[in-house]
Short mmCIF file of C-alpha atoms in Angstrom, two decimals:
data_model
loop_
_atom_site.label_atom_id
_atom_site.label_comp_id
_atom_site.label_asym_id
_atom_site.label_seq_id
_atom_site.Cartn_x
_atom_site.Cartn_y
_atom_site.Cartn_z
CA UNK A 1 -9.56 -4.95 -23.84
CA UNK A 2 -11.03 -7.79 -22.05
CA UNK A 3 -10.31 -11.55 -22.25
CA UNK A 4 -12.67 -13.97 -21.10
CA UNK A 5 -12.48 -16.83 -18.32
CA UNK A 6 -10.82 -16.37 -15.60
CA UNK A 7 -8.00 -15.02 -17.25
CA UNK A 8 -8.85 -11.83 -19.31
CA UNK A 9 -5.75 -11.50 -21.27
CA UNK A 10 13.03 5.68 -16.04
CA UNK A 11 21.35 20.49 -9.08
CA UNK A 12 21.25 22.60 -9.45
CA UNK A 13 21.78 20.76 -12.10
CA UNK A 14 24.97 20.89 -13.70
CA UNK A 15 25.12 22.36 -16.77
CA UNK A 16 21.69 23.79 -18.09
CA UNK A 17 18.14 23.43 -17.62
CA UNK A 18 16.47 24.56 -20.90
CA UNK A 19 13.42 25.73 -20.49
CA UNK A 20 10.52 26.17 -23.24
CA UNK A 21 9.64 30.16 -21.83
CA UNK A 22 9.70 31.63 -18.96
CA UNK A 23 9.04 31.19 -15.00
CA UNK A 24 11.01 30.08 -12.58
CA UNK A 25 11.56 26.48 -10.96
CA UNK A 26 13.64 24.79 -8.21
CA UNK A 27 16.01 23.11 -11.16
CA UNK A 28 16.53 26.58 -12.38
CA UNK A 29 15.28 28.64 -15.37
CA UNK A 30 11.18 28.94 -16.19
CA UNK A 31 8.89 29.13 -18.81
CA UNK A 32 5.75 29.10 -20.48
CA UNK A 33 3.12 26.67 -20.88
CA UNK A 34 3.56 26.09 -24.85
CA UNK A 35 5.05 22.67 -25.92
CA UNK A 36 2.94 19.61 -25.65
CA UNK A 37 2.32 18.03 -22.41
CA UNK A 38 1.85 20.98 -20.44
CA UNK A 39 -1.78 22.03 -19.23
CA UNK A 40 -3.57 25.46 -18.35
CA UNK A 41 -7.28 23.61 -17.58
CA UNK A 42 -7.73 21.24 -20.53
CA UNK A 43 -5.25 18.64 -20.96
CA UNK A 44 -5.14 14.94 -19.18
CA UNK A 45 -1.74 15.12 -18.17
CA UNK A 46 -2.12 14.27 -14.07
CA UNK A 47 0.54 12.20 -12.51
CA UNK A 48 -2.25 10.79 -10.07
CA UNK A 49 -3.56 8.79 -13.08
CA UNK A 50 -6.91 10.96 -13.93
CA UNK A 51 -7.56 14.58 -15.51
CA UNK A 52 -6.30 17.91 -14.26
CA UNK A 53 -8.67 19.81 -16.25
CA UNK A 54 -9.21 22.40 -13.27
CA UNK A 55 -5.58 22.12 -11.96
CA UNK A 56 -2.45 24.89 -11.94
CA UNK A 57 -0.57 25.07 -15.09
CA UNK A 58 2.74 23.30 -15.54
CA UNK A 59 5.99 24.37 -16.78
CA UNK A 60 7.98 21.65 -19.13
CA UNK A 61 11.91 21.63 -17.82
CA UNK A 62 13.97 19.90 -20.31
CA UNK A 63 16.64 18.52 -18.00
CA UNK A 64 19.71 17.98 -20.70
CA UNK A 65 22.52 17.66 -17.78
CA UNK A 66 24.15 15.08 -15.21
CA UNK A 67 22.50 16.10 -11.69
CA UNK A 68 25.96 16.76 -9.63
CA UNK A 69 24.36 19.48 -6.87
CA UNK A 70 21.53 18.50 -4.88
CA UNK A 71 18.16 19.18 -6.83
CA UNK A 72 14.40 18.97 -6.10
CA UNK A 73 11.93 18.37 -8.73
CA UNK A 74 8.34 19.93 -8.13
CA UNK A 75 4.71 18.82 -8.68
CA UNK A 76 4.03 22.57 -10.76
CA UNK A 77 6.48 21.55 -13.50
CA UNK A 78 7.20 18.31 -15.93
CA UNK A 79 11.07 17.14 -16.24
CA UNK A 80 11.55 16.38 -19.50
CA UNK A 81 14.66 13.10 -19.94
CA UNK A 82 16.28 14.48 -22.76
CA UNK A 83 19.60 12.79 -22.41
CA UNK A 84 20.73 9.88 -20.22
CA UNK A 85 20.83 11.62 -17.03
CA UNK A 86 23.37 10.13 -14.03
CA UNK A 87 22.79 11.51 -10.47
CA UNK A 88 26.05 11.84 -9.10
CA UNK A 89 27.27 13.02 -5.74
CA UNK A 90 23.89 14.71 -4.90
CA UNK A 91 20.55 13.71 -3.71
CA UNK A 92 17.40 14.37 -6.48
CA UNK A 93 14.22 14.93 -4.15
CA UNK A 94 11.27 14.15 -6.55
CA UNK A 95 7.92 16.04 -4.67
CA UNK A 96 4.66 13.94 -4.34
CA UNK A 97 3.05 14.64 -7.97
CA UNK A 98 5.56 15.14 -10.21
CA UNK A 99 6.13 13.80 -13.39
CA UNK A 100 9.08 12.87 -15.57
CA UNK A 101 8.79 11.89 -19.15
CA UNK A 102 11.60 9.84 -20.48
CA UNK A 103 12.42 11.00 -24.61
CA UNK A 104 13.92 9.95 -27.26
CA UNK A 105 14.42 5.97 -26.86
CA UNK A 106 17.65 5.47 -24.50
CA UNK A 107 17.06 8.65 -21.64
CA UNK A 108 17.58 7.27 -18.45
CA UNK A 109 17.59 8.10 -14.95
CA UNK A 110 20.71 6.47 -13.57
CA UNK A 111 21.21 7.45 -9.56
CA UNK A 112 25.10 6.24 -9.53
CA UNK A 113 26.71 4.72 -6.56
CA UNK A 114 27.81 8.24 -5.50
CA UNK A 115 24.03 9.78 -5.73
CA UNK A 116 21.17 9.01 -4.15
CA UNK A 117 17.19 9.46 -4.83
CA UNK A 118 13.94 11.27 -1.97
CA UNK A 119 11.06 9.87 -4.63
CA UNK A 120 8.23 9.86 -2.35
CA UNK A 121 4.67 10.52 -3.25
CA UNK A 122 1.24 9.51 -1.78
CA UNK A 123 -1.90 7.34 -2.79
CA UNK A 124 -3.55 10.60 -3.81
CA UNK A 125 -0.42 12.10 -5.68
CA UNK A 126 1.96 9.20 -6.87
CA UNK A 127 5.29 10.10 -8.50
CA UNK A 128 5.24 9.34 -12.48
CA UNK A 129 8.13 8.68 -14.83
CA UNK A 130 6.21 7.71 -18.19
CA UNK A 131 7.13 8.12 -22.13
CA UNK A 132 7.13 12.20 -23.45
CA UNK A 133 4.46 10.78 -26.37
CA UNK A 134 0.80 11.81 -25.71
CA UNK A 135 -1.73 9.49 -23.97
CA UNK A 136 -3.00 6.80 -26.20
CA UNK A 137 -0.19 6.60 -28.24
CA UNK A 138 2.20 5.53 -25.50
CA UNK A 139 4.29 2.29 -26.01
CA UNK A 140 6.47 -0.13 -23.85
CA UNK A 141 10.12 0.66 -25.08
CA UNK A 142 9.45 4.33 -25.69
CA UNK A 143 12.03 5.21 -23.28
CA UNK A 144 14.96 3.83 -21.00
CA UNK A 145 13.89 3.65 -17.38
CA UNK A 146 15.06 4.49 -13.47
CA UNK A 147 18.51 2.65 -12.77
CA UNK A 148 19.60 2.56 -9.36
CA UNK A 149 23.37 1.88 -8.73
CA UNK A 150 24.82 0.98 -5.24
CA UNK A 151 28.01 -0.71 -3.56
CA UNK A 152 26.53 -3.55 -2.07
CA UNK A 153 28.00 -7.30 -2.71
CA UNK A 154 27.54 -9.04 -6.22
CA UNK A 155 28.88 -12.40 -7.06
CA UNK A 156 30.52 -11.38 -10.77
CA UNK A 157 34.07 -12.44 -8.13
CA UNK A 158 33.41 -15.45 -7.10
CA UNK A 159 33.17 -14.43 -3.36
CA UNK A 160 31.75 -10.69 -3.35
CA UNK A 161 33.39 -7.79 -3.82
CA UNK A 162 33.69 -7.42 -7.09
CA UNK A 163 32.11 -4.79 -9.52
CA UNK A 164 30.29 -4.57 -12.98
CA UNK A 165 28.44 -2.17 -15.26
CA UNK A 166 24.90 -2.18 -15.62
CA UNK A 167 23.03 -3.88 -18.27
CA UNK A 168 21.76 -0.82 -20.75
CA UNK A 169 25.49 1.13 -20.79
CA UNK A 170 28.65 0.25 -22.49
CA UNK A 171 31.03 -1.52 -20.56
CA UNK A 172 33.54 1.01 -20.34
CA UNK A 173 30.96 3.72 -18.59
CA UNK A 174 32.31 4.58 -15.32
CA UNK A 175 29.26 6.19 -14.07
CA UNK A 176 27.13 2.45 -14.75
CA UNK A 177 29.44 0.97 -12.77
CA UNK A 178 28.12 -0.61 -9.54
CA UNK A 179 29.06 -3.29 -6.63
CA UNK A 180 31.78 -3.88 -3.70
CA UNK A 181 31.26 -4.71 -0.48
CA UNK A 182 29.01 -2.25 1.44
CA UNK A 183 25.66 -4.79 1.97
CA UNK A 184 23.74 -1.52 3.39
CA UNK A 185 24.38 0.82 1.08
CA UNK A 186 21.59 3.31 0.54
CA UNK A 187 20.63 4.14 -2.87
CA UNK A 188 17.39 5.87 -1.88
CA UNK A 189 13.88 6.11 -1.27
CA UNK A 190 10.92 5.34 -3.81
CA UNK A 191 7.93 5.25 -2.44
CA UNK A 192 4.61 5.50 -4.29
CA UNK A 193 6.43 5.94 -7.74
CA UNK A 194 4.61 4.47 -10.96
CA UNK A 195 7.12 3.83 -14.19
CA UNK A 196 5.54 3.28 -17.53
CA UNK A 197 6.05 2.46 -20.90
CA UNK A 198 10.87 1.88 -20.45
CA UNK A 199 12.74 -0.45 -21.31
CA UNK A 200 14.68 0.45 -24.48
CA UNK A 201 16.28 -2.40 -26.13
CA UNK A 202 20.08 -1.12 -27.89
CA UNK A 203 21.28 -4.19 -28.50
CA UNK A 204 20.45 -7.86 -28.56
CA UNK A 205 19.49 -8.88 -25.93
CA UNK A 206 20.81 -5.60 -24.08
CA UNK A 207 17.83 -3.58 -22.45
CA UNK A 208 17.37 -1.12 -19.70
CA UNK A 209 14.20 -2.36 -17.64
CA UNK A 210 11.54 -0.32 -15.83
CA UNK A 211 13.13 -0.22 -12.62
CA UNK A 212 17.02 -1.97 -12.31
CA UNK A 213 18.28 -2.72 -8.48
CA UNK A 214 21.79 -3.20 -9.09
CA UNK A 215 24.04 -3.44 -6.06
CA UNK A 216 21.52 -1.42 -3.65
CA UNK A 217 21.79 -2.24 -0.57
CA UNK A 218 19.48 -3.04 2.80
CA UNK A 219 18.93 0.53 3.79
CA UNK A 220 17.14 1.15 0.03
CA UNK A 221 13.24 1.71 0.72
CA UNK A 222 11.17 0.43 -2.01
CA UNK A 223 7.70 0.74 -1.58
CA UNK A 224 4.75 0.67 -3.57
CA UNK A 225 6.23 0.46 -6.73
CA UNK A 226 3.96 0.38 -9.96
CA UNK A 227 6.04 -0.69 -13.30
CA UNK A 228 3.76 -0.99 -15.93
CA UNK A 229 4.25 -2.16 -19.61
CA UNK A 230 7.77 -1.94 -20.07
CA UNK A 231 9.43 -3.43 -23.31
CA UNK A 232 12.14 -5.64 -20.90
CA UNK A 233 11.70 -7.02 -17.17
CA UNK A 234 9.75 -4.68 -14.96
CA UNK A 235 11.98 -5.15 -11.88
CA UNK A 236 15.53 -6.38 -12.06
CA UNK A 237 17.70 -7.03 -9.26
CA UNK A 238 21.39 -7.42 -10.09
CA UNK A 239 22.55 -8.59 -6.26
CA UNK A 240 22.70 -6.90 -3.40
CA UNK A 241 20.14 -6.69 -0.38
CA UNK A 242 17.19 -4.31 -0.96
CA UNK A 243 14.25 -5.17 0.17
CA UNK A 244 11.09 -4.54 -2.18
CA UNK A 245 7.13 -4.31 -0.56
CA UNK A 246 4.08 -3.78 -2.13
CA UNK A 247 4.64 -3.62 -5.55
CA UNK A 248 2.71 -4.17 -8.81
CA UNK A 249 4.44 -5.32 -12.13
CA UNK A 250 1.81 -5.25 -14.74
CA UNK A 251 2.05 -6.31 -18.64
CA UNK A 252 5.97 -6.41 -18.92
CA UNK A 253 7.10 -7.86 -22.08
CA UNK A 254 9.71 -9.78 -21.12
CA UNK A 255 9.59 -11.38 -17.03
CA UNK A 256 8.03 -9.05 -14.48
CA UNK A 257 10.74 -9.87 -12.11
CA UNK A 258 14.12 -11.14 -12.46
CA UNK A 259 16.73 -11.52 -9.79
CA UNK A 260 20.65 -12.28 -10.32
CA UNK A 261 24.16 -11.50 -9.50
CA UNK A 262 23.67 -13.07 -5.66
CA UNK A 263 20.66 -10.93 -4.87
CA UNK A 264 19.43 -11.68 -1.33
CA UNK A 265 17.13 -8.85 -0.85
CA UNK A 266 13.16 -9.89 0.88
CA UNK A 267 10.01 -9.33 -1.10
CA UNK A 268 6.74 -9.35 0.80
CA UNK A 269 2.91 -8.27 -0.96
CA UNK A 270 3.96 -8.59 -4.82
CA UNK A 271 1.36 -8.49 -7.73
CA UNK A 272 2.21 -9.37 -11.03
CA UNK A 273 0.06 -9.56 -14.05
CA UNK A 274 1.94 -10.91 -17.24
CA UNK A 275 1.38 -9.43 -20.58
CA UNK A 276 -0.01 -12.31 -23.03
CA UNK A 277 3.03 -12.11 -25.08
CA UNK A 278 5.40 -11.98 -21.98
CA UNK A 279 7.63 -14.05 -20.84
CA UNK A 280 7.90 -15.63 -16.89
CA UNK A 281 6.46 -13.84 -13.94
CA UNK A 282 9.61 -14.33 -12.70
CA UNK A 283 12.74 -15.58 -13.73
CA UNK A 284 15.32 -16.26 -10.90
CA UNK A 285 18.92 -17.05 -11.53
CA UNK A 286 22.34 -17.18 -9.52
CA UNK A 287 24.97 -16.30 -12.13
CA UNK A 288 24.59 -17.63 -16.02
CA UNK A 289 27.82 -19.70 -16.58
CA UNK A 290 29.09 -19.56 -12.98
CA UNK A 291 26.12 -21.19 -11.48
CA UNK A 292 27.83 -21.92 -7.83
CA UNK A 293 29.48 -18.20 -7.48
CA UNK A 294 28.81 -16.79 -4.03
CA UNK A 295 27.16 -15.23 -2.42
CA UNK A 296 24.33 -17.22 -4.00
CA UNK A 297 21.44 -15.41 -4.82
CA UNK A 298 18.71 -16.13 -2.29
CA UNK A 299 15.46 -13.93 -2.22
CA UNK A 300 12.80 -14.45 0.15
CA UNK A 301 9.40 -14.05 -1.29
CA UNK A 302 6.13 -13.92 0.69
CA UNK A 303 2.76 -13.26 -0.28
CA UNK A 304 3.47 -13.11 -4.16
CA UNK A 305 0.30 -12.79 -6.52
CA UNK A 306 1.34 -14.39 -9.80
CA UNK A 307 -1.04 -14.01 -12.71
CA UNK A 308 0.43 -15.40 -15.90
CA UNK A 309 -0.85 -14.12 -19.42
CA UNK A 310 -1.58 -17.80 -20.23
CA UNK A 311 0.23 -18.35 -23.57
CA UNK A 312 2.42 -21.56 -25.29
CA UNK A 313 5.36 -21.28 -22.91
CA UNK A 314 4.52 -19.07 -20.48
CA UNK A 315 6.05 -20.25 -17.12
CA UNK A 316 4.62 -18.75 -13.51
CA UNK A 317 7.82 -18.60 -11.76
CA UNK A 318 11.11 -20.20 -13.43
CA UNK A 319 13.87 -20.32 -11.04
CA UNK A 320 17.60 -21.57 -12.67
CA UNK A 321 21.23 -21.39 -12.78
CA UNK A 322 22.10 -22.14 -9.29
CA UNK A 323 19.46 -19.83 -7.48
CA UNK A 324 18.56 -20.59 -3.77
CA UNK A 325 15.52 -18.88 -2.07
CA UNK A 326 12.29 -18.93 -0.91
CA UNK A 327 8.57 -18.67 -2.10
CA UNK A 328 6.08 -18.73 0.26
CA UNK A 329 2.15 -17.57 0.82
CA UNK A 330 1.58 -17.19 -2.59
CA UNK A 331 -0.66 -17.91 -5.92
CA UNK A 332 0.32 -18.83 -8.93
CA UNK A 333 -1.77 -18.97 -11.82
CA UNK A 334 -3.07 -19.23 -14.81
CA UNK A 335 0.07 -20.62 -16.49
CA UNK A 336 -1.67 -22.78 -18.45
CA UNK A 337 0.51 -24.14 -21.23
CA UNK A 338 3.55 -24.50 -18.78
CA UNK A 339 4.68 -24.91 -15.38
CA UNK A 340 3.35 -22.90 -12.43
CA UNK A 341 7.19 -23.06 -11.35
CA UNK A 342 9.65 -24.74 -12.93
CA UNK A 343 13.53 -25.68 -10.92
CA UNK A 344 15.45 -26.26 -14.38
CA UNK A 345 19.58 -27.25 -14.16
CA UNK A 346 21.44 -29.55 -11.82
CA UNK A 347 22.72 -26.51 -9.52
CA UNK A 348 18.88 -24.89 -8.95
CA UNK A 349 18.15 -28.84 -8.21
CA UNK A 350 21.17 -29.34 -5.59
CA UNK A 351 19.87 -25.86 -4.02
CA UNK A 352 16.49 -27.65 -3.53
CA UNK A 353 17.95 -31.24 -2.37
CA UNK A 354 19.95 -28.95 0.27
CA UNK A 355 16.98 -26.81 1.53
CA UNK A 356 18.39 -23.69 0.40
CA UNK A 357 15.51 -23.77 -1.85
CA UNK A 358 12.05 -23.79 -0.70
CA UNK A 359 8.82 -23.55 -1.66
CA UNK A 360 6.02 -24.06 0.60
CA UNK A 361 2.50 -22.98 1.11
CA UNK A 362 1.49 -21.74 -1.71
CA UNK A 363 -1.62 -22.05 -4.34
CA UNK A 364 -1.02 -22.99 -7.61
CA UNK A 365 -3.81 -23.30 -10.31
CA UNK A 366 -4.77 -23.63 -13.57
CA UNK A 367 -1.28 -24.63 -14.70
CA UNK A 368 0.24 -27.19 -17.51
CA UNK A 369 -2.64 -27.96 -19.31
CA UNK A 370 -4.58 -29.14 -15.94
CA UNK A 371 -1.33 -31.18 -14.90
CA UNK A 372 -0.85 -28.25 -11.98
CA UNK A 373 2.65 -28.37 -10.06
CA UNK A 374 6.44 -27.62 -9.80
CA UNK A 375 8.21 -28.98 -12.71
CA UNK A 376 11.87 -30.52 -11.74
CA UNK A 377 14.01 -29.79 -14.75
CA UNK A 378 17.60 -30.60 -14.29
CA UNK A 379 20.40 -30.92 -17.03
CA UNK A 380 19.93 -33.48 -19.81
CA UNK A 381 23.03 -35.15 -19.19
CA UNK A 382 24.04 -36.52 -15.91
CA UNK A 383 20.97 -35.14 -14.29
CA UNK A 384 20.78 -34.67 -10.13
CA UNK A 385 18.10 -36.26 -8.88
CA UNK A 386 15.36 -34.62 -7.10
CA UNK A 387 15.16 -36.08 -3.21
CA UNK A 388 13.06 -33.06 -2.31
CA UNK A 389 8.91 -32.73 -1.67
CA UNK A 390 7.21 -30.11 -3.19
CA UNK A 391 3.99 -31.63 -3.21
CA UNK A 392 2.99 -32.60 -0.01
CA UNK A 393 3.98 -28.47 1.42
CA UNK A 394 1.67 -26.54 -1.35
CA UNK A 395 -1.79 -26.80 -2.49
CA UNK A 396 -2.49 -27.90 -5.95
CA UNK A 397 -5.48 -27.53 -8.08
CA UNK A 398 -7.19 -24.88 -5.60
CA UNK A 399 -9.03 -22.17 -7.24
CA UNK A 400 -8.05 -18.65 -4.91
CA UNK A 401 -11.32 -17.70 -6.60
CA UNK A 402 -9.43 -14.28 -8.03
CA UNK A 403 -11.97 -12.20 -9.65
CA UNK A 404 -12.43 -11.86 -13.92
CA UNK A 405 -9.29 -10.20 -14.79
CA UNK A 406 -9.56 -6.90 -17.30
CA UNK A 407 -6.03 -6.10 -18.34
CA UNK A 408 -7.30 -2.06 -18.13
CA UNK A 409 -9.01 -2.17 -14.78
CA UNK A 410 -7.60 -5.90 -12.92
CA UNK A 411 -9.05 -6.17 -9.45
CA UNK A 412 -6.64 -8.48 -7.57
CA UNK A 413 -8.53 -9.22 -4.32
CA UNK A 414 -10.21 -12.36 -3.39
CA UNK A 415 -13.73 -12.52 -1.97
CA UNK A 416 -13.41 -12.92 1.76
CA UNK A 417 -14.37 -16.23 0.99
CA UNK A 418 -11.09 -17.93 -0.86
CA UNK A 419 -9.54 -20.26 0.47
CA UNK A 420 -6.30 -18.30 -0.27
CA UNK A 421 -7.56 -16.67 3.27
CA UNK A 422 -5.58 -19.27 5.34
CA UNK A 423 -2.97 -21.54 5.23
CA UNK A 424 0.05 -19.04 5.01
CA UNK A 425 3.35 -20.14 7.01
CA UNK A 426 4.72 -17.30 9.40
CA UNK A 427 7.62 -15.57 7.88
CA UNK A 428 11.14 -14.79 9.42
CA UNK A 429 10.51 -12.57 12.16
CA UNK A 430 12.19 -9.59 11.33
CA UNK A 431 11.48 -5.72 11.09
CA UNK A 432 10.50 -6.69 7.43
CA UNK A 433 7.95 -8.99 7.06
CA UNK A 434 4.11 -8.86 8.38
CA UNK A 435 2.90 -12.11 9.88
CA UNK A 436 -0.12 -12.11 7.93
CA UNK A 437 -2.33 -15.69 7.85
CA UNK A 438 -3.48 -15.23 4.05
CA UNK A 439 -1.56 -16.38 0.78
CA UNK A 440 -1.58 -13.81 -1.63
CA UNK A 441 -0.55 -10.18 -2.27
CA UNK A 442 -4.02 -8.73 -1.15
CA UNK A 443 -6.00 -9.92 1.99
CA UNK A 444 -8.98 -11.42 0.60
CA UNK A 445 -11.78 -9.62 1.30
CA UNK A 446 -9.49 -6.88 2.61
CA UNK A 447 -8.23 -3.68 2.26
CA UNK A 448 -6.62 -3.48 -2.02
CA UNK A 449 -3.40 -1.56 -1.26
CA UNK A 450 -3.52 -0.64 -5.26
CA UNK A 451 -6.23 1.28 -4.97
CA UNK A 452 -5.98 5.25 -6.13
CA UNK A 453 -2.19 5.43 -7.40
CA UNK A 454 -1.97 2.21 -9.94
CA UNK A 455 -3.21 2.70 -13.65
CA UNK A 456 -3.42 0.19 -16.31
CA UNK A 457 -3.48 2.36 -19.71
CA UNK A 458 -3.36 -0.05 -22.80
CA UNK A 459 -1.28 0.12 -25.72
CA UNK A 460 -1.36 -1.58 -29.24
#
């Protein structure tokens, strides 16, 4: 589908491993290559994105069983979520290639604070966790998603240290239960993993998303990260520290990216391409109800590309409830009913007055019906005022000259040309962030980091 203008709009393992045949396989039992899905040389199941008409045969593993012994899943078979699965006290290694199909509405992956995930795969062979119905008739929602659980701080205690269970479970399951005080904690590695098509919704206003950060800590790797067209947010962050890098949220349903709890994790080179009937590109709180709780979240953002789907409502970036941080080097646009970025309630505009809140250097365009800029939004009654300047520190009304977007096949580099090739401010110097001198996710007329591992399949 294609839109005109410039917009085009989720050890051994314990317990069994059933198996449809026979063969043999690191998780344990084998089979033959008979139940839908698998491939002997003409099916279109390759977890690279394109055919594997000539490739091996693969084995389905229906994986039915918490993962409580360390476990590696392999490229030559298909894991099959047929049950919410919780990783606890091992390590799952996921090979480069694999894919895992997520069943039956509510199957999860859920690495628990005592577990922890190896998920790395290449450009040439990403790792794929997508829905168990065939290609083409695929839909966001079809199943729950990767959780990843950890004991860093969250600010549900006023002051850290205190724990909660993760959106998606009841409240009484132990093994969703995440937070404490360990800001390093390592939940794992992802590295070149795509997730497509999560994001069950069990109750009101209850979902699992694509990918949920919740309590991971700084010695997490997350890195190149696809989350396409999941039914909730594509990334949520419930506190903690990790740190996120080259990452691609494309057509979520809800916000691409949402960050709570006292998340203070850093985000550098992050593309995100809202659905048409999604919500914000990002939505950015501190703690609904208990707006000052500490630690206050406060992500650092650089080099975000923000592509909203355009429609009645439709905010680029709508940070609230208290939230400190930073955006920098980045575009926003396309907004074009609503704000680029909007700082709604008195606590988000204290955060701003205070300069825990910044937002500098960045390009925002096409926005608010052609009145482009940060909207101040604070409560109705008694409303802070706004001593801040927003205007004078980003550039309004300047076109990064993005090219035509297809929803299908988006190209998110600028021409060498755009202006979006200067006027960046140098990030914290860290072992993080690269001091790059372009706004945007993508150097323009560089190098497109997406290329080879990121697919855009549509859906009705």
């Amino acid at each position: 589908m294609k839109l005109s203008g410039k917009w085009i709009l989720i050890g051994l393992l314990s317990g069994a491993l059933s198996v449809a045949g026979c063969g043999d396989d690191d998780g344990g039992g084998g089979g033959t290559d008979s139940g839908p899905g698998t491939d002997s040389g003409g099916g279109d199941d390759d977890a690279g994105g394109g055919d594997d008409d000539a490739g091996p045969m693969r084995t389905e593993v229906m994986v039915d069983s918490n993962i409580t012994s360390d476990t590696t899943w392999t490229a030559d078979n298909i894991y099959i979520l047929n049950a919410q699965i919780f990783v606890t006290g091992a390590e799952l290694t996921i090979m480069p290639g694999t894919e895992i199909r997520g069943a039956n509405d509510s199957n999860v992956l859920v690495v628990t604070t005592t577990g922890t995930i190896n998920a790395v795969g290449t450009a040439d062979d990403p790792i794929v966790f997508t829905s168990t119905n065939p290609e083409g008739a695929r839909q966001p929602s079809d199943w729950g998603g990767v959780v990843l659980l950890g004991r860093a701080t969250i600010n549900v205690t006023d002051g850290g240290g205190g724990t909660n269970t993760v959106e998606g479970l009841p409240p009484d399951a132990e093994l969703g239960e995440y937070g404490g005080t360990d800001d390093s904690h390592n939940c794992g590695t992802m590295r070149y993993v795509r997730i497509e098509y999560a994001g069950f919704e069990f109750a009101d206003n209850k979902e699992f998303n694509g990918l949920t950060v919740a309590g991971c800590g700084s010695d997490t790797t997350l890195e190149f990260i696809q989350v396409h067209a999941g039914s909730d947010d594509g990334i949520e962050f419930f506190g903690g520290s990790a740190d996120l890098k080259w990452a691609v949220i494309t057509r979520a349903q809800d916000d691409s990216l949402d960050t709570d709890e006292g998340y203070s994790g850093r985000i550098q080179f992050l593309i995100v391409m809202q659905d048409l009937g999604g919500d914000e590109g990002m939505e950015a709180d501190n703690l609904e109800d208990f707006e000052n709780n500490t630690p206050r979240s406060n992500p650092t953002i650089y080099n975000g590309t923000w592509i909203s789907g355009g429609g009645d409502g439709q905010k680029g970036l709508r940070l609230r409830r208290g939230t400190a941080g930073t955006i920098a080097n980045s575009i926003i646009y396309n907004a074009m009913m609503d704000d680029c970025i909007e700082v709604k309630d008195n606590e988000t505009v204290e955060q701003a007055n205070s300069g825990a809140l910044t937002i500098t250097n960045n390009m925002l365009f096409n926005c608010g019906n052609g009145e482009v800029g940060i909207n101040v939004e604070p409560d109705d009654e008694s409303p802070v005022t706004f001593t801040g300047d927003f205007d004078s520190v980003n550039d309004y009304d300047m076109d990064p000259m993005l090219p035509e977007i297809n929803l299908t096949n988006p190209n998110f580099a600028p021409p060498a040309e755009s202006p979006a090739a200067s006027g960046a401010v140098a990030p914290p110097s860290d072992d993080f962030f690269e001091n790059v001198t372009y706004r945007g996710a993508i150097e323009p007329g560089g190098t497109d980091w997406t290329a080879g591992w990121t697919t855009y399949p549509e859906f009705e």
